PDB file of C-alpha atoms in Angstrom:
ATOM      1  CA  MET A   1      -2.578 -29.985  -4.028  1.00 60.00           C
ATOM      2  CA  SER A   2       0.832 -30.331  -2.474  1.00 82.00           C
ATOM      3  CA  SER A   3       1.183 -28.945   0.986  1.00 87.00           C
ATOM      4  CA  GLN A   4       3.541 -29.041   4.001  1.00 94.00           C
ATOM      5  CA  SER A   5       3.293 -27.998   7.671  1.00 93.00           C
ATOM      6  CA  VAL A   6       5.570 -25.347   8.985  1.00 92.00           C
ATOM      7  CA  SER A   7       6.013 -23.817  12.379  1.00 94.00           C
ATOM      8  CA  VAL A   8       5.542 -20.018  12.381  1.00 94.00           C
ATOM      9  CA  ALA A   9       5.474 -17.818  15.458  1.00 91.00           C
ATOM     10  CA  GLY A  10       4.321 -20.753  17.603  1.00 92.00           C
ATOM     11  CA  ARG A  11       1.711 -21.798  15.120  1.00 93.00           C
ATOM     12  CA  THR A  12       1.581 -24.791  12.833  1.00 94.00           C
ATOM     13  CA  LEU A  13       0.499 -23.636   9.418  1.00 95.00           C
ATOM     14  CA  LYS A  14      -0.045 -25.541   6.216  1.00 95.00           C
ATOM     15  CA  VAL A  15       1.524 -23.865   3.118  1.00 97.00           C
ATOM     16  CA  SER A  16       0.754 -25.207  -0.294  1.00 96.00           C
ATOM     17  CA  ASN A  17       2.129 -25.322  -3.876  1.00 96.00           C
ATOM     18  CA  LEU A  18       5.363 -23.583  -3.061  1.00 97.00           C
ATOM     19  CA  ASP A  19       6.641 -24.307  -6.589  1.00 97.00           C
ATOM     20  CA  LYS A  20       3.703 -22.680  -8.263  1.00 97.00           C
ATOM     21  CA  VAL A  21       4.825 -19.812 -10.542  1.00 98.00           C
ATOM     22  CA  LEU A  22       2.909 -16.646  -9.597  1.00 98.00           C
ATOM     23  CA  TYR A  23       4.880 -14.262 -11.756  1.00 98.00           C
ATOM     24  CA  PRO A  24       5.426 -16.075 -15.184  1.00 98.00           C
ATOM     25  CA  ARG A  25       7.548 -13.254 -16.617  1.00 98.00           C
ATOM     26  CA  THR A  26      10.194 -13.697 -13.965  1.00 98.00           C
ATOM     27  CA  GLY A  27       9.501 -17.245 -12.930  1.00 98.00           C
ATOM     28  CA  THR A  28       8.915 -16.118  -9.398  1.00 98.00           C
ATOM     29  CA  THR A  29       7.253 -18.837  -7.371  1.00 98.00           C
ATOM     30  CA  LYS A  30       4.865 -18.873  -4.401  1.00 98.00           C
ATOM     31  CA  GLY A  31       7.653 -20.178  -2.250  1.00 97.00           C
ATOM     32  CA  GLU A  32       9.839 -17.192  -3.192  1.00 98.00           C
ATOM     33  CA  VAL A  33       6.896 -14.818  -2.421  1.00 98.00           C
ATOM     34  CA  LEU A  34       6.463 -16.329   0.977  1.00 98.00           C
ATOM     35  CA  THR A  35      10.193 -16.138   1.555  1.00 97.00           C
ATOM     36  CA  TYR A  36      10.204 -12.473   0.727  1.00 98.00           C
ATOM     37  CA  TYR A  37       7.339 -11.727   3.230  1.00 98.00           C
ATOM     38  CA  VAL A  38       9.046 -13.801   5.915  1.00 97.00           C
ATOM     39  CA  THR A  39      12.464 -12.118   5.307  1.00 97.00           C
ATOM     40  CA  HIS A  40      11.004  -8.628   5.449  1.00 98.00           C
ATOM     41  CA  ALA A  41       8.476  -9.272   8.207  1.00 98.00           C
ATOM     42  CA  GLU A  42      10.412  -6.931  10.526  1.00 98.00           C
ATOM     43  CA  GLN A  43       9.705  -4.069   8.123  1.00 98.00           C
ATOM     44  CA  ILE A  44       6.088  -4.825   7.042  1.00 98.00           C
ATOM     45  CA  LEU A  45       4.569  -5.910  10.346  1.00 98.00           C
ATOM     46  CA  PRO A  46       4.892  -2.399  11.984  1.00 98.00           C
ATOM     47  CA  GLU A  47       3.175  -0.990   8.851  1.00 98.00           C
ATOM     48  CA  LEU A  48       0.261  -3.361   9.174  1.00 98.00           C
ATOM     49  CA  GLU A  49      -0.091  -3.205  12.944  1.00 98.00           C
ATOM     50  CA  GLY A  50      -3.542  -2.184  14.052  1.00 98.00           C
ATOM     51  CA  ARG A  51      -4.843  -1.604  10.516  1.00 98.00           C
ATOM     52  CA  PRO A  52      -7.616  -3.641   8.916  1.00 98.00           C
ATOM     53  CA  VAL A  53      -6.072  -5.445   5.943  1.00 98.00           C
ATOM     54  CA  THR A  54      -7.687  -5.567   2.520  1.00 98.00           C
ATOM     55  CA  ARG A  55      -6.030  -8.187   0.249  1.00 98.00           C
ATOM     56  CA  ILE A  56      -5.870  -8.568  -3.504  1.00 98.00           C
ATOM     57  CA  ARG A  57      -5.501 -12.220  -4.205  1.00 98.00           C
ATOM     58  CA  TRP A  58      -4.052 -13.912  -7.313  1.00 98.00           C
ATOM     59  CA  PRO A  59      -4.371 -17.554  -6.310  1.00 96.00           C
ATOM     60  CA  GLU A  60      -3.283 -18.822  -9.805  1.00 97.00           C
ATOM     61  CA  GLY A  61      -0.700 -16.085 -10.510  1.00 98.00           C
ATOM     62  CA  VAL A  62      -0.684 -12.556 -11.945  1.00 98.00           C
ATOM     63  CA  GLU A  63      -1.795 -13.536 -15.461  1.00 98.00           C
ATOM     64  CA  LYS A  64      -4.988 -15.163 -14.134  1.00 97.00           C
ATOM     65  CA  ALA A  65      -7.958 -13.839 -12.412  1.00 97.00           C
ATOM     66  CA  HIS A  66      -7.683 -11.724  -9.197  1.00 97.00           C
ATOM     67  CA  PHE A  67     -10.044 -10.478  -6.645  1.00 97.00           C
ATOM     68  CA  PHE A  68     -10.362  -7.976  -3.747  1.00 96.00           C
ATOM     69  CA  GLU A  69     -11.026  -9.403  -0.360  1.00 97.00           C
ATOM     70  CA  LYS A  70     -11.904  -7.202   2.580  1.00 96.00           C
ATOM     71  CA  ASN A  71     -13.694  -9.518   4.897  1.00 95.00           C
ATOM     72  CA  LEU A  72     -12.130 -12.347   6.872  1.00 95.00           C
ATOM     73  CA  PRO A  73     -11.253 -15.294   4.561  1.00 93.00           C
ATOM     74  CA  SER A  74     -13.687 -18.256   4.667  1.00 90.00           C
ATOM     75  CA  GLY A  75     -12.174 -21.027   6.786  1.00 93.00           C
ATOM     76  CA  ALA A  76      -9.926 -18.647   8.682  1.00 96.00           C
ATOM     77  CA  PRO A  77      -8.602 -20.263  11.820  1.00 96.00           C
ATOM     78  CA  ASP A  78      -9.880 -19.061  15.228  1.00 96.00           C
ATOM     79  CA  TRP A  79      -6.544 -17.720  16.234  1.00 97.00           C
ATOM     80  CA  LEU A  80      -6.339 -15.238  13.276  1.00 97.00           C
ATOM     81  CA  PRO A  81      -6.990 -11.693  14.745  1.00 96.00           C
ATOM     82  CA  ARG A  82      -9.922  -9.846  13.366  1.00 96.00           C
ATOM     83  CA  VAL A  83     -11.901  -6.704  13.815  1.00 97.00           C
ATOM     84  CA  THR A  84     -15.395  -5.662  12.798  1.00 96.00           C
ATOM     85  CA  VAL A  85     -15.570  -1.969  11.677  1.00 94.00           C
ATOM     86  CA  PRO A  86     -18.186   0.272  10.038  1.00 87.00           C
ATOM     87  CA  THR A  87     -18.018   0.422   6.264  1.00 82.00           C
ATOM     88  CA  PRO A  88     -20.175   3.321   5.196  1.00 69.00           C
ATOM     89  CA  GLY A  89     -20.634   3.742   1.463  1.00 60.00           C
ATOM     90  CA  SER A  90     -19.778  -0.040   0.821  1.00 60.00           C
ATOM     91  CA  SER A  91     -20.389  -0.939  -2.756  1.00 59.00           C
ATOM     92  CA  ARG A  92     -22.128  -4.069  -1.582  1.00 65.00           C
ATOM     93  CA  GLY A  93     -24.318  -2.305   0.941  1.00 65.00           C
ATOM     94  CA  HIS A  94     -22.531  -3.740   4.008  1.00 72.00           C
ATOM     95  CA  SER A  95     -22.796  -1.466   7.101  1.00 83.00           C
ATOM     96  CA  HIS A  96     -20.000  -3.386   8.828  1.00 89.00           C
ATOM     97  CA  LEU A  97     -17.225  -5.904   7.770  1.00 94.00           C
ATOM     98  CA  THR A  98     -14.930  -8.070   9.716  1.00 96.00           C
ATOM     99  CA  PHE A  99     -11.396  -7.776   8.518  1.00 97.00           C
ATOM    100  CA  PRO A 100      -8.301  -9.639   9.469  1.00 98.00           C
ATOM    101  CA  LEU A 101      -5.518  -7.983  11.507  1.00 98.00           C
ATOM    102  CA  VAL A 102      -1.879  -8.863  10.966  1.00 98.00           C
ATOM    103  CA  THR A 103      -0.258  -8.882  14.397  1.00 96.00           C
ATOM    104  CA  ASP A 104       2.501 -11.427  13.891  1.00 97.00           C
ATOM    105  CA  LEU A 105       4.321 -13.491  11.281  1.00 98.00           C
ATOM    106  CA  ALA A 106       1.862 -16.363  11.509  1.00 98.00           C
ATOM    107  CA  ALA A 107      -1.084 -14.129  10.378  1.00 98.00           C
ATOM    108  CA  LEU A 108       1.071 -12.725   7.596  1.00 98.00           C
ATOM    109  CA  VAL A 109       2.095 -16.115   6.285  1.00 98.00           C
ATOM    110  CA  TYR A 110      -1.511 -17.384   6.541  1.00 98.00           C
ATOM    111  CA  LEU A 111      -2.877 -14.616   4.320  1.00 98.00           C
ATOM    112  CA  VAL A 112       0.029 -14.662   1.844  1.00 98.00           C
ATOM    113  CA  ASN A 113      -0.393 -18.423   1.422  1.00 98.00           C
ATOM    114  CA  LEU A 114      -3.923 -17.739   0.126  1.00 97.00           C
ATOM    115  CA  GLY A 115      -2.389 -15.818  -2.804  1.00 98.00           C
ATOM    116  CA  SER A 116      -2.643 -12.436  -1.195  1.00 98.00           C
ATOM    117  CA  LEU A 117       0.134 -10.688  -3.059  1.00 98.00           C
ATOM    118  CA  GLU A 118      -1.036  -7.143  -2.312  1.00 98.00           C
ATOM    119  CA  LEU A 119      -1.884  -5.883   1.196  1.00 98.00           C
ATOM    120  CA  HIS A 120      -3.804  -2.547   1.436  1.00 98.00           C
ATOM    121  CA  VAL A 121      -4.494  -0.609   4.609  1.00 98.00           C
ATOM    122  CA  PRO A 122      -6.298   2.648   5.568  1.00 98.00           C
ATOM    123  CA  GLN A 123      -4.657   5.670   7.108  1.00 98.00           C
ATOM    124  CA  TRP A 124      -6.147   4.874  10.587  1.00 98.00           C
ATOM    125  CA  ARG A 125      -5.727   2.157  13.105  1.00 98.00           C
ATOM    126  CA  VAL A 126      -8.093   0.543  15.585  1.00 97.00           C
ATOM    127  CA  ASP A 127      -7.959   0.679  19.369  1.00 96.00           C
ATOM    128  CA  GLU A 128      -7.612  -2.323  21.747  1.00 92.00           C
ATOM    129  CA  GLN A 129     -11.449  -2.653  21.595  1.00 92.00           C
ATOM    130  CA  GLY A 130     -11.502  -2.652  17.867  1.00 92.00           C
ATOM    131  CA  GLY A 131     -12.865   0.819  17.471  1.00 94.00           C
ATOM    132  CA  PRO A 132     -11.580   2.972  14.549  1.00 96.00           C
ATOM    133  CA  LEU A 133      -9.231   5.735  15.668  1.00 98.00           C
ATOM    134  CA  LEU A 134      -8.693   9.048  13.873  1.00 98.00           C
ATOM    135  CA  PRO A 135      -6.057   8.841  11.139  1.00 98.00           C
ATOM    136  CA  ASP A 136      -2.537   8.824  12.310  1.00 98.00           C
ATOM    137  CA  ARG A 137      -1.041   9.713   8.896  1.00 98.00           C
ATOM    138  CA  LEU A 138      -1.595  11.748   5.802  1.00 98.00           C
ATOM    139  CA  VAL A 139      -0.924  10.289   2.398  1.00 98.00           C
ATOM    140  CA  VAL A 140      -0.191  11.968  -0.868  1.00 98.00           C
ATOM    141  CA  ASP A 141      -0.493   9.695  -3.925  1.00 98.00           C
ATOM    142  CA  LEU A 142       1.570  10.805  -6.919  1.00 98.00           C
ATOM    143  CA  ASP A 143       0.181   9.181  -9.965  1.00 98.00           C
ATOM    144  CA  PRO A 144       2.122   9.824 -13.255  1.00 98.00           C
ATOM    145  CA  GLY A 145      -0.046  10.600 -16.271  1.00 97.00           C
ATOM    146  CA  PRO A 146       0.874   9.580 -19.826  1.00 97.00           C
ATOM    147  CA  GLY A 147       4.266  10.886 -20.735  1.00 97.00           C
ATOM    148  CA  THR A 148       5.538  11.232 -17.184  1.00 98.00           C
ATOM    149  CA  GLY A 149       7.189   8.803 -14.774  1.00 98.00           C
ATOM    150  CA  LEU A 150       9.126   8.639 -11.506  1.00 98.00           C
ATOM    151  CA  ALA A 151      11.426  11.527 -12.504  1.00 98.00           C
ATOM    152  CA  GLU A 152       8.473  13.842 -12.550  1.00 98.00           C
ATOM    153  CA  CYS A 153       7.041  12.268  -9.406  1.00 98.00           C
ATOM    154  CA  ALA A 154      10.323  13.047  -7.721  1.00 98.00           C
ATOM    155  CA  ARG A 155      10.060  16.685  -8.667  1.00 98.00           C
ATOM    156  CA  VAL A 156       6.567  16.916  -7.291  1.00 98.00           C
ATOM    157  CA  ALA A 157       7.515  14.970  -4.190  1.00 98.00           C
ATOM    158  CA  LEU A 158      10.027  17.679  -3.208  1.00 98.00           C
ATOM    159  CA  MET A 159       7.390  20.308  -3.577  1.00 98.00           C
ATOM    160  CA  VAL A 160       5.067  18.334  -1.322  1.00 98.00           C
ATOM    161  CA  ARG A 161       7.847  17.798   1.194  1.00 98.00           C
ATOM    162  CA  GLU A 162       8.575  21.554   1.252  1.00 98.00           C
ATOM    163  CA  GLN A 163       4.930  22.473   1.853  1.00 97.00           C
ATOM    164  CA  LEU A 164       4.337  19.923   4.564  1.00 98.00           C
ATOM    165  CA  GLU A 165       7.635  20.722   6.287  1.00 97.00           C
ATOM    166  CA  ALA A 166       6.378  24.350   6.402  1.00 97.00           C
ATOM    167  CA  VAL A 167       3.570  23.165   8.637  1.00 95.00           C
ATOM    168  CA  GLY A 168       5.731  20.881  10.834  1.00 96.00           C
ATOM    169  CA  LEU A 169       5.153  17.599   9.139  1.00 97.00           C
ATOM    170  CA  GLU A 170       7.943  15.238   8.021  1.00 98.00           C
ATOM    171  CA  THR A 171       7.314  13.011   5.068  1.00 98.00           C
ATOM    172  CA  ARG A 172       8.652   9.737   3.817  1.00 98.00           C
ATOM    173  CA  PRO A 173       8.578   8.667   0.185  1.00 98.00           C
ATOM    174  CA  VAL A 174       7.580   5.199  -1.058  1.00 98.00           C
ATOM    175  CA  THR A 175       7.814   4.100  -4.714  1.00 98.00           C
ATOM    176  CA  SER A 176       4.526   2.297  -5.154  1.00 98.00           C
ATOM    177  CA  GLY A 177       5.742  -0.796  -6.982  1.00 98.00           C
ATOM    178  CA  SER A 178       3.281   0.151  -9.835  1.00 97.00           C
ATOM    179  CA  LYS A 179       3.733   3.458 -11.540  1.00 96.00           C
ATOM    180  CA  GLY A 180       4.091   6.225  -9.060  1.00 98.00           C
ATOM    181  CA  MET A 181       4.939   7.204  -5.529  1.00 98.00           C
ATOM    182  CA  GLN A 182       3.393   7.907  -2.156  1.00 98.00           C
ATOM    183  CA  LEU A 183       4.415  10.312   0.468  1.00 98.00           C
ATOM    184  CA  TYR A 184       3.370   9.695   4.105  1.00 98.00           C
ATOM    185  CA  ALA A 185       3.406  12.158   7.017  1.00 98.00           C
ATOM    186  CA  ASP A 186       2.689  11.166  10.535  1.00 98.00           C
ATOM    187  CA  LEU A 187      -0.162  12.854  12.368  1.00 98.00           C
ATOM    188  CA  GLU A 188      -1.083  13.206  15.977  1.00 97.00           C
ATOM    189  CA  GLY A 189      -4.518  11.586  15.366  1.00 97.00           C
ATOM    190  CA  THR A 190      -6.601  14.528  16.403  1.00 97.00           C
ATOM    191  CA  ARG A 191      -8.264  15.302  13.027  1.00 97.00           C
ATOM    192  CA  THR A 192     -10.954  13.372  11.137  1.00 98.00           C
ATOM    193  CA  SER A 193     -10.475  11.791   7.749  1.00 97.00           C
ATOM    194  CA  ASP A 194     -12.508  14.483   6.154  1.00 97.00           C
ATOM    195  CA  GLU A 195     -10.329  17.168   7.832  1.00 98.00           C
ATOM    196  CA  VAL A 196      -7.114  15.409   6.632  1.00 98.00           C
ATOM    197  CA  SER A 197      -8.553  14.953   3.139  1.00 97.00           C
ATOM    198  CA  ALA A 198      -9.355  18.706   2.986  1.00 97.00           C
ATOM    199  CA  VAL A 199      -5.750  19.550   3.817  1.00 96.00           C
ATOM    200  CA  ALA A 200      -4.385  17.246   1.199  1.00 97.00           C
ATOM    201  CA  LYS A 201      -6.842  18.605  -1.411  1.00 97.00           C
ATOM    202  CA  ALA A 202      -5.846  22.142  -0.579  1.00 97.00           C
ATOM    203  CA  LEU A 203      -2.142  21.158  -0.967  1.00 97.00           C
ATOM    204  CA  GLY A 204      -2.801  19.622  -4.324  1.00 97.00           C
ATOM    205  CA  GLU A 205      -4.771  22.546  -5.677  1.00 97.00           C
ATOM    206  CA  GLU A 206      -2.042  25.006  -4.539  1.00 97.00           C
ATOM    207  CA  LEU A 207       0.724  23.021  -6.313  1.00 98.00           C
ATOM    208  CA  ALA A 208      -1.501  22.636  -9.448  1.00 98.00           C
ATOM    209  CA  SER A 209      -2.002  26.374  -9.489  1.00 98.00           C
ATOM    210  CA  GLU A 210       1.682  27.120  -9.050  1.00 98.00           C
ATOM    211  CA  HIS A 211       2.871  24.430 -11.477  1.00 98.00           C
ATOM    212  CA  PRO A 212      -0.040  23.900 -13.972  1.00 97.00           C
ATOM    213  CA  ASP A 213       2.209  22.229 -16.558  1.00 97.00           C
ATOM    214  CA  LEU A 214       3.383  19.549 -14.095  1.00 98.00           C
ATOM    215  CA  VAL A 215       0.740  19.052 -11.506  1.00 98.00           C
ATOM    216  CA  THR A 216      -3.080  18.405 -11.500  1.00 97.00           C
ATOM    217  CA  ALA A 217      -5.372  17.796  -8.554  1.00 97.00           C
ATOM    218  CA  LYS A 218      -8.348  16.988 -10.733  1.00 95.00           C
ATOM    219  CA  MET A 219      -9.693  13.446 -10.990  1.00 90.00           C
ATOM    220  CA  ALA A 220     -10.551  13.625 -14.719  1.00 91.00           C
ATOM    221  CA  LYS A 221      -8.155  11.548 -16.769  1.00 90.00           C
ATOM    222  CA  SER A 222      -8.428  13.888 -19.676  1.00 93.00           C
ATOM    223  CA  VAL A 223      -6.219  16.452 -17.896  1.00 92.00           C
ATOM    224  CA  ARG A 224      -3.542  13.997 -16.744  1.00 94.00           C
ATOM    225  CA  PRO A 225      -1.279  13.600 -19.774  1.00 96.00           C
ATOM    226  CA  GLY A 226       2.028  15.242 -19.201  1.00 97.00           C
ATOM    227  CA  ARG A 227       1.194  15.874 -15.491  1.00 98.00           C
ATOM    228  CA  ILE A 228       1.455  14.123 -12.163  1.00 98.00           C
ATOM    229  CA  PHE A 229      -2.013  13.651 -10.628  1.00 98.00           C
ATOM    230  CA  LEU A 230      -1.759  14.539  -6.932  1.00 98.00           C
ATOM    231  CA  ASP A 231      -4.430  12.223  -5.527  1.00 97.00           C
ATOM    232  CA  TRP A 232      -5.572  13.561  -2.188  1.00 96.00           C
ATOM    233  CA  SER A 233      -8.635  11.354  -2.047  1.00 96.00           C
ATOM    234  CA  GLN A 234      -6.618   8.372  -0.582  1.00 96.00           C
ATOM    235  CA  ASN A 235      -7.141  10.103   2.832  1.00 97.00           C
ATOM    236  CA  ASN A 236     -10.945   9.259   2.752  1.00 96.00           C
ATOM    237  CA  GLY A 237     -11.566   6.984   5.703  1.00 95.00           C
ATOM    238  CA  ALA A 238     -13.110   4.329   3.443  1.00 93.00           C
ATOM    239  CA  LYS A 239     -10.101   4.115   1.120  1.00 95.00           C
ATOM    240  CA  THR A 240      -6.813   2.161   1.441  1.00 97.00           C
ATOM    241  CA  THR A 241      -3.329   2.398  -0.022  1.00 98.00           C
ATOM    242  CA  ILE A 242      -0.790  -0.258  -0.728  1.00 98.00           C
ATOM    243  CA  CYS A 243       1.067  -1.052   2.420  1.00 98.00           C
ATOM    244  CA  PRO A 244       4.790  -0.177   2.354  1.00 98.00           C
ATOM    245  CA  TRP A 245       6.827  -3.337   1.746  1.00 98.00           C
ATOM    246  CA  SER A 246       3.943  -5.135   0.109  1.00 98.00           C
ATOM    247  CA  LEU A 247       4.347  -6.820  -3.263  1.00 98.00           C
ATOM    248  CA  ARG A 248       2.345  -5.798  -6.246  1.00 98.00           C
ATOM    249  CA  GLY A 249       0.469  -8.023  -8.680  1.00 98.00           C
ATOM    250  CA  ARG A 250       2.187  -6.766 -11.736  1.00 97.00           C
ATOM    251  CA  GLU A 251       4.165  -8.518 -14.430  1.00 97.00           C
ATOM    252  CA  ARG A 252       7.197  -8.348 -12.195  1.00 98.00           C
ATOM    253  CA  PRO A 253       7.140  -8.898  -8.455  1.00 98.00           C
ATOM    254  CA  GLN A 254       7.705  -5.246  -7.574  1.00 98.00           C
ATOM    255  CA  VAL A 255       7.682  -3.884  -4.088  1.00 98.00           C
ATOM    256  CA  ALA A 256       6.085  -0.786  -2.567  1.00 98.00           C
ATOM    257  CA  LEU A 257       9.461   0.379  -1.343  1.00 98.00           C
ATOM    258  CA  PRO A 258      10.332   3.081   1.171  1.00 98.00           C
ATOM    259  CA  ARG A 259      13.037   5.314  -0.335  1.00 98.00           C
ATOM    260  CA  ALA A 260      15.692   7.673   1.017  1.00 98.00           C
ATOM    261  CA  TRP A 261      15.216  11.382   0.282  1.00 98.00           C
ATOM    262  CA  ASP A 262      18.640  11.652  -1.357  1.00 98.00           C
ATOM    263  CA  GLU A 263      17.430   9.080  -3.979  1.00 98.00           C
ATOM    264  CA  VAL A 264      14.429  11.264  -4.734  1.00 98.00           C
ATOM    265  CA  GLU A 265      16.510  14.475  -4.843  1.00 98.00           C
ATOM    266  CA  ALA A 266      18.968  12.897  -7.238  1.00 98.00           C
ATOM    267  CA  ALA A 267      16.089  11.603  -9.509  1.00 98.00           C
ATOM    268  CA  ALA A 268      14.518  15.099  -9.533  1.00 98.00           C
ATOM    269  CA  ALA A 269      17.810  16.658 -10.579  1.00 97.00           C
ATOM    270  CA  GLY A 270      18.215  14.089 -13.346  1.00 97.00           C
ATOM    271  CA  GLU A 271      21.317  12.627 -11.781  1.00 98.00           C
ATOM    272  CA  VAL A 272      19.966   9.104 -11.518  1.00 97.00           C
ATOM    273  CA  GLU A 273      17.045   7.166 -12.897  1.00 97.00           C
ATOM    274  CA  LEU A 274      14.545   6.194 -10.151  1.00 97.00           C
ATOM    275  CA  THR A 275      12.924   2.806 -10.876  1.00 98.00           C
ATOM    276  CA  GLN A 276      10.378   0.445  -9.275  1.00 98.00           C
ATOM    277  CA  VAL A 277      12.270  -2.320  -7.488  1.00 98.00           C
ATOM    278  CA  ALA A 278      11.523  -6.134  -7.522  1.00 98.00           C
ATOM    279  CA  LEU A 279      11.648  -8.363  -4.582  1.00 97.00           C
ATOM    280  CA  ASP A 280      15.038  -9.855  -5.557  1.00 96.00           C
ATOM    281  CA  GLU A 281      16.549  -6.365  -5.579  1.00 97.00           C
ATOM    282  CA  VAL A 282      15.485  -5.348  -2.123  1.00 95.00           C
TER     283      VAL A 282
END
């Protein structure tokens, strides 16, 4: 295994196999993936700050096996920040797990070097003692059903923005790098995850009632064709969403990219085609 030592944020790290192709369709290498994350650290580090990070790892590239990793990687260096938090409802029966925190570029490079293409985070942060805080944002995940795409997501996004603006919440859109789009609204951190989920669910059900041919808030996949599924459940305290600016482990190295509202408005009006964006297009 070829490796080299690099100096990152005052740490000496070993990075390996920089010429390994992780995205065969585009020929994108591990070195290019690391370069992307280093180049855009100024954007992604604030999104990761204070949030336990779940990784999806493709150590041999996106056409090979991948796995979710919540707990601290085996062999993690002592300097890698970490936090142990309750994990009620864990599929593996764990009451608590120790997650890495990404506080600087060195931590980011360390995790990405392990093949962590996707970085997922909850809607809450931890305090200085490592205790979970109340959620500081609401997320609305727009998932296009068969026969729909980002144009329909854009139309629904404008509806969500209008509803949330009516209660004083500003939203920001992010194309997911996969199929759909997320909308985030900052919160004051005074409501529980259950309360935030209830608000998001009520919003979804209202829009589904007003626009039944375009929106559904039901989980059943049988009702999704031709509609945008407004997934309110991502506000559950045990769930995570893709971190803005993270790559995705798809055929192409697409980015969960924050977008301007004028782009979304133009797509909703049919004036432009909104597309998912790859790392070399950012």
